[in-house]
Amino acid sequence: MSAERKSDVKDARKVIVDKIIEGLEKGEIPWKKPWKDRAFSGMPRNAVSGRPYHGMNVLLLMSAGRTDPRWCTYEAAKKSGWQVKSGERATPIVRCSQVTKTKMVKEKETDPETGEIREKEVEKKVSYWMFKLWKVFNAEQLDGIPSLTVEEERQIRPTDDDVKNKISEVLSRIPGVSLHFGGNEAYYSSKGDFIRLPEASQFEDQAGLLGVFAHEATHATGVESRLDREEFRKYHGSLEERAREELVAEIGSALLCGELGVPDDIDRNVGYIGSWIKQLKDDPRSLFIAVAKAEKAVDLLQGRLDLNEERQARKCREKPLASAEALPSLSSLQEEEVLLPSLADLPRASAENLASDPSL
């Protein structure tokens, strides 16, 4: 990669991570801030296509403080006959795309007759994900865009019964996990494979209950029999390791609640903010990795991830390379371009659609 290209990638990454760090340094979890003292606007989505945003873009748009869930680029607004209001500033999001490169590499081989070791050049293909920044505007920043319909308003404000049904549906997708109520703490026990929450009456509303449940359910996906998440395995190793898993769970609860149409506005983990700031400053890529792992957890909780297929894929990723035909590891040069985990590690919903639309 050229020096200029490396700089562009790092600059794009810095814009995104700095935006999240800015909110954390105020003592806030930025993707929750918009839901304080505001009507919940629902999952951010593309104003033109109606397709929901995913992963990192959900966090970025939730952090923008808007009450309308619709977003689009300047060009898309113009084509639709809408006009960006004077003085309005865009919000950055990322567009991911899969890149495949063919490269010639030197390999050693032994002549079976003479035993002579010689080098030959072979062609190999390597696929990886990279991104670039896009700028989008919220519907509140546009003149001429229609208001949300009554049906759209109804869909993003579920009833208490809806919330209860959603909890039951999520539990059905992680067989073996039981839900218990009682006490004053919320936690997931890997030893007993259960989630414990305070009594429902102790929450201000059903939305608050779902937010806490979503956080603990994300933890439950990390056990060896499910996603076998490294952050979960190392949870009790140190405060730093615990903070990594808590970041995955915090993002997972926000994504899940957003998909279910319920605000996740309880700041459970403000005590980890200092650790998160250090983590993101030390390694900006850790934010993208946490988002990818949280999204995979949500895919499991939403029934989009086949656990048997995931286990098989995990075994393949853990196997040492057996031949020259096997996909090689990414070189240190390519690693600068990889801002999300490898294709095999990406959530299925994203892997299918990321390249086609910046709304994803």
Tab-separated table of C-alpha atoms in Angstrom:
chain	number	residue	atom	x	y	z
A	1	MET	CA	0.000	0.000	0.000
A	2	SER	CA	1.318	3.466	-0.832
A	3	ALA	CA	2.222	5.890	1.942
A	4	GLU	CA	-0.645	8.128	0.809
A	5	ARG	CA	-3.122	5.238	0.935
A	6	LYS	CA	-1.941	4.220	4.410
A	7	SER	CA	-2.444	7.802	5.555
A	8	ASP	CA	-5.988	7.900	4.138
A	9	VAL	CA	-6.919	4.680	5.951
A	10	LYS	CA	-5.470	5.858	9.258
A	11	ASP	CA	-7.127	9.281	8.902
A	12	ALA	CA	-10.519	7.677	8.265
A	13	ARG	CA	-10.088	5.398	11.259
A	14	LYS	CA	-9.005	8.336	13.413
A	15	VAL	CA	-12.107	10.374	12.529
A	16	ILE	CA	-14.405	7.563	13.653
A	17	VAL	CA	-12.539	6.623	16.835
A	18	ASP	CA	-11.977	10.247	17.878
A	19	LYS	CA	-15.715	10.860	17.614
A	20	ILE	CA	-16.448	8.026	20.043
A	21	ILE	CA	-13.588	9.009	22.380
A	22	GLU	CA	-14.886	12.592	22.463
A	23	GLY	CA	-18.167	11.383	23.936
A	24	LEU	CA	-16.493	8.998	26.368
A	25	GLU	CA	-14.238	11.766	27.688
A	26	LYS	CA	-17.380	13.659	28.701
A	27	GLY	CA	-18.227	10.729	30.959
A	28	GLU	CA	-20.986	9.540	28.644
A	29	ILE	CA	-21.587	6.485	26.511
A	30	PRO	CA	-22.171	8.485	23.321
A	31	TRP	CA	-24.456	6.106	21.455
A	32	LYS	CA	-26.911	6.304	24.368
A	33	LYS	CA	-26.934	10.079	24.734
A	34	PRO	CA	-29.590	10.758	22.078
A	35	TRP	CA	-32.183	8.757	23.991
A	36	LYS	CA	-31.985	10.854	27.144
A	37	ASP	CA	-35.019	13.164	27.457
A	38	ARG	CA	-35.947	12.514	23.826
A	39	ALA	CA	-38.490	10.429	21.977
A	40	PHE	CA	-36.837	7.257	20.733
A	41	SER	CA	-36.463	7.436	16.970
A	42	GLY	CA	-35.885	3.792	16.163
A	43	MET	CA	-33.051	2.064	14.326
A	44	PRO	CA	-31.124	4.426	12.007
A	45	ARG	CA	-31.970	3.685	8.384
A	46	ASN	CA	-31.390	4.981	4.881
A	47	ALA	CA	-33.994	7.632	4.040
A	48	VAL	CA	-34.246	6.553	0.399
A	49	SER	CA	-34.035	2.757	0.472
A	50	GLY	CA	-35.369	2.229	3.990
A	51	ARG	CA	-32.575	-0.246	4.682
A	52	PRO	CA	-31.222	-0.186	8.252
A	53	TYR	CA	-27.639	0.747	9.023
A	54	HIS	CA	-25.418	-1.833	10.685
A	55	GLY	CA	-22.519	-2.126	13.101
A	56	MET	CA	-20.286	0.896	13.499
A	57	ASN	CA	-22.684	3.139	11.588
A	58	VAL	CA	-25.459	2.472	14.103
A	59	LEU	CA	-23.222	3.723	16.921
A	60	LEU	CA	-22.114	6.768	14.945
A	61	LEU	CA	-25.659	7.786	14.023
A	62	MET	CA	-27.023	7.079	17.494
A	63	SER	CA	-24.306	9.390	18.821
A	64	ALA	CA	-25.469	12.262	16.622
A	65	GLY	CA	-28.400	13.205	18.870
A	66	ARG	CA	-31.172	13.138	16.250
A	67	THR	CA	-34.765	12.019	16.840
A	68	ASP	CA	-35.575	11.064	13.236
A	69	PRO	CA	-34.138	7.667	12.215
A	70	ARG	CA	-33.677	8.558	8.519
A	71	TRP	CA	-30.332	9.477	6.962
A	72	CYS	CA	-28.923	9.953	3.472
A	73	THR	CA	-26.044	11.498	1.555
A	74	TYR	CA	-26.226	14.985	0.035
A	75	GLU	CA	-26.413	13.477	-3.455
A	76	ALA	CA	-29.253	11.106	-2.494
A	77	ALA	CA	-31.197	13.970	-0.923
A	78	LYS	CA	-30.777	16.102	-4.036
A	79	LYS	CA	-31.965	13.284	-6.314
A	80	SER	CA	-35.043	12.864	-4.105
A	81	GLY	CA	-35.903	16.554	-4.329
A	82	TRP	CA	-34.833	17.374	-0.773
A	83	GLN	CA	-32.504	20.184	0.209
A	84	VAL	CA	-29.951	20.290	3.030
A	85	LYS	CA	-30.692	23.275	5.256
A	86	SER	CA	-28.168	26.085	5.295
A	87	GLY	CA	-25.395	25.684	7.865
A	88	GLU	CA	-26.090	22.008	8.611
A	89	ARG	CA	-23.080	19.744	9.118
A	90	ALA	CA	-22.844	16.144	7.955
A	91	THR	CA	-22.235	13.102	10.159
A	92	PRO	CA	-19.468	10.695	9.075
A	93	ILE	CA	-20.212	7.016	8.562
A	94	VAL	CA	-18.137	4.242	7.013
A	95	ARG	CA	-18.674	2.287	3.840
A	96	CYS	CA	-17.076	-1.132	3.887
A	97	SER	CA	-16.054	-3.019	0.799
A	98	GLN	CA	-14.380	-6.342	0.157
A	99	VAL	CA	-11.111	-6.133	-1.732
A	100	THR	CA	-9.398	-9.099	-3.356
A	101	LYS	CA	-5.800	-8.801	-4.466
A	102	THR	CA	-3.662	-11.166	-6.457
A	103	LYS	CA	-0.006	-11.230	-5.544
A	104	MET	CA	3.005	-13.245	-6.572
A	105	VAL	CA	4.900	-14.796	-3.686
A	106	LYS	CA	8.042	-16.894	-3.563
A	107	GLU	CA	7.794	-20.398	-2.148
A	108	LYS	CA	10.423	-23.043	-1.591
A	109	GLU	CA	9.995	-26.505	-3.038
A	110	THR	CA	12.119	-29.639	-2.993
A	111	ASP	CA	12.902	-31.494	-6.187
A	112	PRO	CA	11.716	-35.088	-5.515
A	113	GLU	CA	14.530	-36.559	-7.631
A	114	THR	CA	17.581	-34.505	-6.656
A	115	GLY	CA	16.486	-33.203	-3.254
A	116	GLU	CA	17.493	-29.722	-4.409
A	117	ILE	CA	15.634	-26.862	-2.725
A	118	ARG	CA	14.603	-24.102	-5.087
A	119	GLU	CA	12.272	-21.128	-5.136
A	120	LYS	CA	9.331	-20.588	-7.433
A	121	GLU	CA	6.769	-17.824	-7.765
A	122	VAL	CA	3.125	-18.703	-7.192
A	123	GLU	CA	-0.003	-16.613	-7.505
A	124	LYS	CA	-2.165	-16.174	-4.433
A	125	LYS	CA	-5.372	-14.294	-3.786
A	126	VAL	CA	-6.074	-12.536	-0.509
A	127	SER	CA	-9.440	-11.018	0.428
A	128	TYR	CA	-9.920	-8.425	3.131
A	129	TRP	CA	-12.248	-5.620	4.172
A	130	MET	CA	-11.480	-1.925	4.123
A	131	PHE	CA	-13.534	1.241	4.398
A	132	LYS	CA	-13.766	4.888	3.488
A	133	LEU	CA	-15.725	7.750	5.008
A	134	TRP	CA	-19.124	8.865	3.742
A	135	LYS	CA	-21.044	11.906	4.953
A	136	VAL	CA	-24.768	11.741	5.636
A	137	PHE	CA	-27.476	14.124	6.795
A	138	ASN	CA	-30.445	13.420	9.040
A	139	ALA	CA	-34.035	14.018	7.917
A	140	GLU	CA	-34.213	16.828	10.497
A	141	GLN	CA	-31.542	18.622	8.461
A	142	LEU	CA	-33.500	18.418	5.198
A	143	ASP	CA	-36.218	20.589	3.678
A	144	GLY	CA	-38.842	18.838	1.595
A	145	ILE	CA	-38.596	15.350	3.081
A	146	PRO	CA	-41.996	13.920	4.142
A	147	SER	CA	-42.702	13.439	7.842
A	148	LEU	CA	-42.737	9.953	9.315
A	149	THR	CA	-46.033	8.189	8.696
A	150	VAL	CA	-48.319	7.055	11.511
A	151	GLU	CA	-47.391	3.454	10.683
A	152	GLU	CA	-43.667	4.253	10.890
A	153	GLU	CA	-44.192	5.971	14.247
A	154	ARG	CA	-46.100	2.943	15.539
A	155	GLN	CA	-43.436	0.480	14.436
A	156	ILE	CA	-40.678	2.187	16.421
A	157	ARG	CA	-42.613	2.416	19.689
A	158	PRO	CA	-43.452	-1.126	20.830
A	159	THR	CA	-45.805	-1.855	23.709
A	160	ASP	CA	-44.852	-3.553	26.982
A	161	ASP	CA	-46.318	-6.804	25.666
A	162	ASP	CA	-44.104	-6.464	22.592
A	163	VAL	CA	-41.060	-6.224	24.869
A	164	LYS	CA	-42.020	-9.360	26.792
A	165	ASN	CA	-42.450	-11.258	23.538
A	166	LYS	CA	-39.089	-10.021	22.267
A	167	ILE	CA	-37.328	-11.305	25.400
A	168	SER	CA	-38.933	-14.721	24.935
A	169	GLU	CA	-37.856	-14.799	21.277
A	170	VAL	CA	-34.255	-13.913	22.126
A	171	LEU	CA	-34.098	-16.597	24.829
A	172	SER	CA	-35.350	-19.190	22.349
A	173	ARG	CA	-32.269	-18.522	20.203
A	174	ILE	CA	-29.800	-19.327	22.984
A	175	PRO	CA	-31.130	-22.709	24.174
A	176	GLY	CA	-30.038	-23.659	27.659
A	177	VAL	CA	-30.044	-20.124	29.040
A	178	SER	CA	-32.710	-19.564	31.685
A	179	LEU	CA	-33.969	-16.232	33.003
A	180	HIS	CA	-34.457	-15.610	36.736
A	181	PHE	CA	-35.773	-12.571	38.578
A	182	GLY	CA	-34.917	-11.416	42.079
A	183	GLY	CA	-32.278	-9.499	44.001
A	184	ASN	CA	-30.747	-6.152	43.136
A	185	GLU	CA	-28.144	-7.199	40.585
A	186	ALA	CA	-28.156	-8.079	36.905
A	187	TYR	CA	-25.623	-10.608	35.646
A	188	TYR	CA	-25.024	-13.670	33.493
A	189	SER	CA	-23.661	-16.811	35.178
A	190	SER	CA	-21.638	-19.022	32.852
A	191	LYS	CA	-21.457	-21.727	35.527
A	192	GLY	CA	-25.229	-22.055	35.740
A	193	ASP	CA	-25.899	-20.698	32.228
A	194	PHE	CA	-28.567	-18.307	33.445
A	195	ILE	CA	-29.367	-14.601	33.424
A	196	ARG	CA	-30.534	-12.975	36.636
A	197	LEU	CA	-32.328	-9.635	36.656
A	198	PRO	CA	-34.007	-7.585	39.400
A	199	GLU	CA	-37.784	-7.948	39.582
A	200	ALA	CA	-39.576	-6.368	36.618
A	201	SER	CA	-41.270	-3.933	39.010
A	202	GLN	CA	-37.858	-2.442	39.883
A	203	PHE	CA	-37.436	-1.098	36.348
A	204	GLU	CA	-39.019	2.196	35.342
A	205	ASP	CA	-40.502	0.518	32.273
A	206	GLN	CA	-40.273	-2.580	30.116
A	207	ALA	CA	-37.776	-0.858	27.829
A	208	GLY	CA	-35.343	-0.556	30.732
A	209	LEU	CA	-35.766	-4.228	31.497
A	210	LEU	CA	-35.060	-5.186	27.881
A	211	GLY	CA	-31.926	-3.022	27.795
A	212	VAL	CA	-30.414	-4.798	30.797
A	213	PHE	CA	-31.522	-8.190	29.492
A	214	ALA	CA	-29.930	-7.473	26.091
A	215	HIS	CA	-26.616	-6.657	27.777
A	216	GLU	CA	-26.582	-9.912	29.752
A	217	ALA	CA	-27.779	-11.932	26.762
A	218	THR	CA	-24.821	-10.582	24.775
A	219	HIS	CA	-22.517	-11.871	27.529
A	220	ALA	CA	-24.251	-15.265	27.287
A	221	THR	CA	-23.243	-15.588	23.633
A	222	GLY	CA	-19.564	-15.528	24.609
A	223	VAL	CA	-19.330	-18.958	26.244
A	224	GLU	CA	-17.394	-21.778	24.580
A	225	SER	CA	-20.538	-23.654	23.524
A	226	ARG	CA	-21.732	-20.597	21.575
A	227	LEU	CA	-19.361	-18.007	20.078
A	228	ASP	CA	-16.377	-18.810	22.328
A	229	ARG	CA	-15.429	-15.135	22.511
A	230	GLU	CA	-11.872	-14.460	23.652
A	231	GLU	CA	-12.936	-11.392	25.641
A	232	PHE	CA	-15.412	-13.503	27.608
A	233	ARG	CA	-12.841	-16.225	28.335
A	234	LYS	CA	-10.434	-13.648	29.756
A	235	TYR	CA	-13.104	-11.694	31.644
A	236	HIS	CA	-11.676	-12.368	35.109
A	237	GLY	CA	-8.051	-11.941	34.061
A	238	SER	CA	-7.768	-8.202	34.645
A	239	LEU	CA	-9.767	-4.978	34.617
A	240	GLU	CA	-8.510	-4.318	31.095
A	241	GLU	CA	-9.740	-7.689	29.828
A	242	ARG	CA	-13.052	-7.242	31.619
A	243	ALA	CA	-13.473	-3.829	29.997
A	244	ARG	CA	-13.045	-5.391	26.544
A	245	GLU	CA	-15.905	-7.844	27.094
A	246	GLU	CA	-18.054	-5.133	28.668
A	247	LEU	CA	-17.538	-2.987	25.566
A	248	VAL	CA	-18.749	-5.841	23.367
A	249	ALA	CA	-21.792	-6.347	25.620
A	250	GLU	CA	-22.533	-2.620	25.777
A	251	ILE	CA	-22.444	-2.295	21.996
A	252	GLY	CA	-24.390	-5.530	21.611
A	253	SER	CA	-27.200	-4.298	23.849
A	254	ALA	CA	-27.417	-1.034	21.892
A	255	LEU	CA	-27.569	-2.861	18.550
A	256	LEU	CA	-30.096	-5.431	19.758
A	257	CYS	CA	-32.364	-2.863	21.391
A	258	GLY	CA	-32.144	-0.710	18.284
A	259	GLU	CA	-33.262	-3.611	16.113
A	260	LEU	CA	-36.077	-4.416	18.533
A	261	GLY	CA	-37.233	-0.798	18.530
A	262	VAL	CA	-36.560	-0.089	22.201
A	263	PRO	CA	-34.219	2.557	23.685
A	264	ASP	CA	-31.234	1.233	25.623
A	265	ASP	CA	-30.647	4.277	27.804
A	266	ILE	CA	-29.315	2.832	31.061
A	267	ASP	CA	-25.638	3.657	31.639
A	268	ARG	CA	-24.544	0.385	33.231
A	269	ASN	CA	-20.857	0.638	32.538
A	270	VAL	CA	-19.721	4.213	33.094
A	271	GLY	CA	-17.072	2.759	35.417
A	272	TYR	CA	-15.312	1.251	32.399
A	273	ILE	CA	-15.149	4.487	30.412
A	274	GLY	CA	-11.558	5.230	31.463
A	275	SER	CA	-10.435	1.766	30.361
A	276	TRP	CA	-12.276	2.124	27.048
A	277	ILE	CA	-10.639	5.473	26.318
A	278	LYS	CA	-7.181	3.984	26.933
A	279	GLN	CA	-8.027	0.918	24.855
A	280	LEU	CA	-9.202	2.966	21.861
A	281	LYS	CA	-6.279	5.370	22.035
A	282	ASP	CA	-3.759	2.525	22.255
A	283	ASP	CA	-5.331	0.573	19.391
A	284	PRO	CA	-8.069	2.317	17.366
A	285	ARG	CA	-8.819	-0.948	15.557
A	286	SER	CA	-10.118	-2.422	18.812
A	287	LEU	CA	-13.342	-0.427	18.428
A	288	PHE	CA	-14.065	-1.979	15.035
A	289	ILE	CA	-13.247	-5.436	16.356
A	290	ALA	CA	-15.602	-4.929	19.327
A	291	VAL	CA	-18.399	-3.798	17.012
A	292	ALA	CA	-17.922	-6.805	14.714
A	293	LYS	CA	-18.031	-9.201	17.677
A	294	ALA	CA	-21.077	-7.458	19.145
A	295	GLU	CA	-22.851	-7.674	15.805
A	296	LYS	CA	-22.079	-11.373	15.553
A	297	ALA	CA	-23.591	-11.828	19.033
A	298	VAL	CA	-26.713	-9.961	17.923
A	299	ASP	CA	-26.895	-12.100	14.780
A	300	LEU	CA	-27.022	-15.146	17.050
A	301	LEU	CA	-29.632	-13.583	19.337
A	302	GLN	CA	-31.751	-12.603	16.333
A	303	GLY	CA	-31.578	-16.015	14.707
A	304	ARG	CA	-29.424	-14.934	11.758
A	305	LEU	CA	-26.383	-17.009	12.708
A	306	ASP	CA	-26.342	-20.793	12.479
A	307	LEU	CA	-24.292	-21.919	15.470
A	308	ASN	CA	-23.256	-25.203	13.871
A	309	GLU	CA	-21.960	-23.368	10.798
A	310	GLU	CA	-20.156	-20.896	13.050
A	311	ARG	CA	-18.439	-23.694	15.006
A	312	GLN	CA	-17.294	-25.303	11.764
A	313	ALA	CA	-15.988	-21.985	10.460
A	314	ARG	CA	-14.156	-21.453	13.754
A	315	LYS	CA	-12.433	-24.836	13.427
A	316	CYS	CA	-11.309	-23.926	9.919
A	317	ARG	CA	-9.904	-20.604	11.112
A	318	GLU	CA	-8.000	-22.322	13.922
A	319	LYS	CA	-6.401	-24.977	11.684
A	320	PRO	CA	-2.792	-24.387	10.583
A	321	LEU	CA	-2.341	-23.959	6.852
A	322	ALA	CA	-1.882	-27.358	5.263
A	323	SER	CA	-0.885	-26.432	1.720
A	324	ALA	CA	0.076	-23.689	-0.679
A	325	GLU	CA	-3.534	-23.569	-1.883
A	326	ALA	CA	-4.785	-22.527	1.571
A	327	LEU	CA	-5.552	-18.854	2.051
A	328	PRO	CA	-2.453	-17.195	3.520
A	329	SER	CA	-2.394	-14.989	6.561
A	330	LEU	CA	-2.572	-11.272	5.928
A	331	SER	CA	0.813	-9.636	5.726
A	332	SER	CA	1.741	-6.769	8.006
A	333	LEU	CA	1.332	-4.454	5.041
A	334	GLN	CA	-2.211	-5.607	4.396
A	335	GLU	CA	-3.021	-5.497	8.077
A	336	GLU	CA	-3.008	-1.702	7.884
A	337	GLU	CA	-5.917	-1.970	5.470
A	338	VAL	CA	-7.931	-4.387	7.562
A	339	LEU	CA	-10.209	-2.381	9.790
A	340	LEU	CA	-12.649	-5.185	10.465
A	341	PRO	CA	-11.885	-8.857	11.126
A	342	SER	CA	-11.516	-11.228	8.202
A	343	LEU	CA	-14.501	-12.160	6.081
A	344	ALA	CA	-15.041	-15.327	8.095
A	345	ASP	CA	-15.260	-13.265	11.276
A	346	LEU	CA	-17.787	-10.752	9.949
A	347	PRO	CA	-21.460	-11.081	10.910
A	348	ARG	CA	-23.396	-12.768	8.130
A	349	ALA	CA	-25.805	-9.879	7.568
A	350	SER	CA	-22.942	-7.487	6.962
A	351	ALA	CA	-20.885	-9.834	4.816
A	352	GLU	CA	-23.762	-10.238	2.382
A	353	ASN	CA	-24.523	-6.567	1.949
A	354	LEU	CA	-21.648	-4.327	3.006
A	355	ALA	CA	-20.226	-3.657	-0.422
A	356	SER	CA	-23.463	-2.548	-2.072
A	357	ASP	CA	-24.774	0.308	0.058
A	358	PRO	CA	-23.184	2.784	2.490
A	359	SER	CA	-26.284	2.431	4.688
A	360	LEU	CA	-24.786	-0.851	5.853
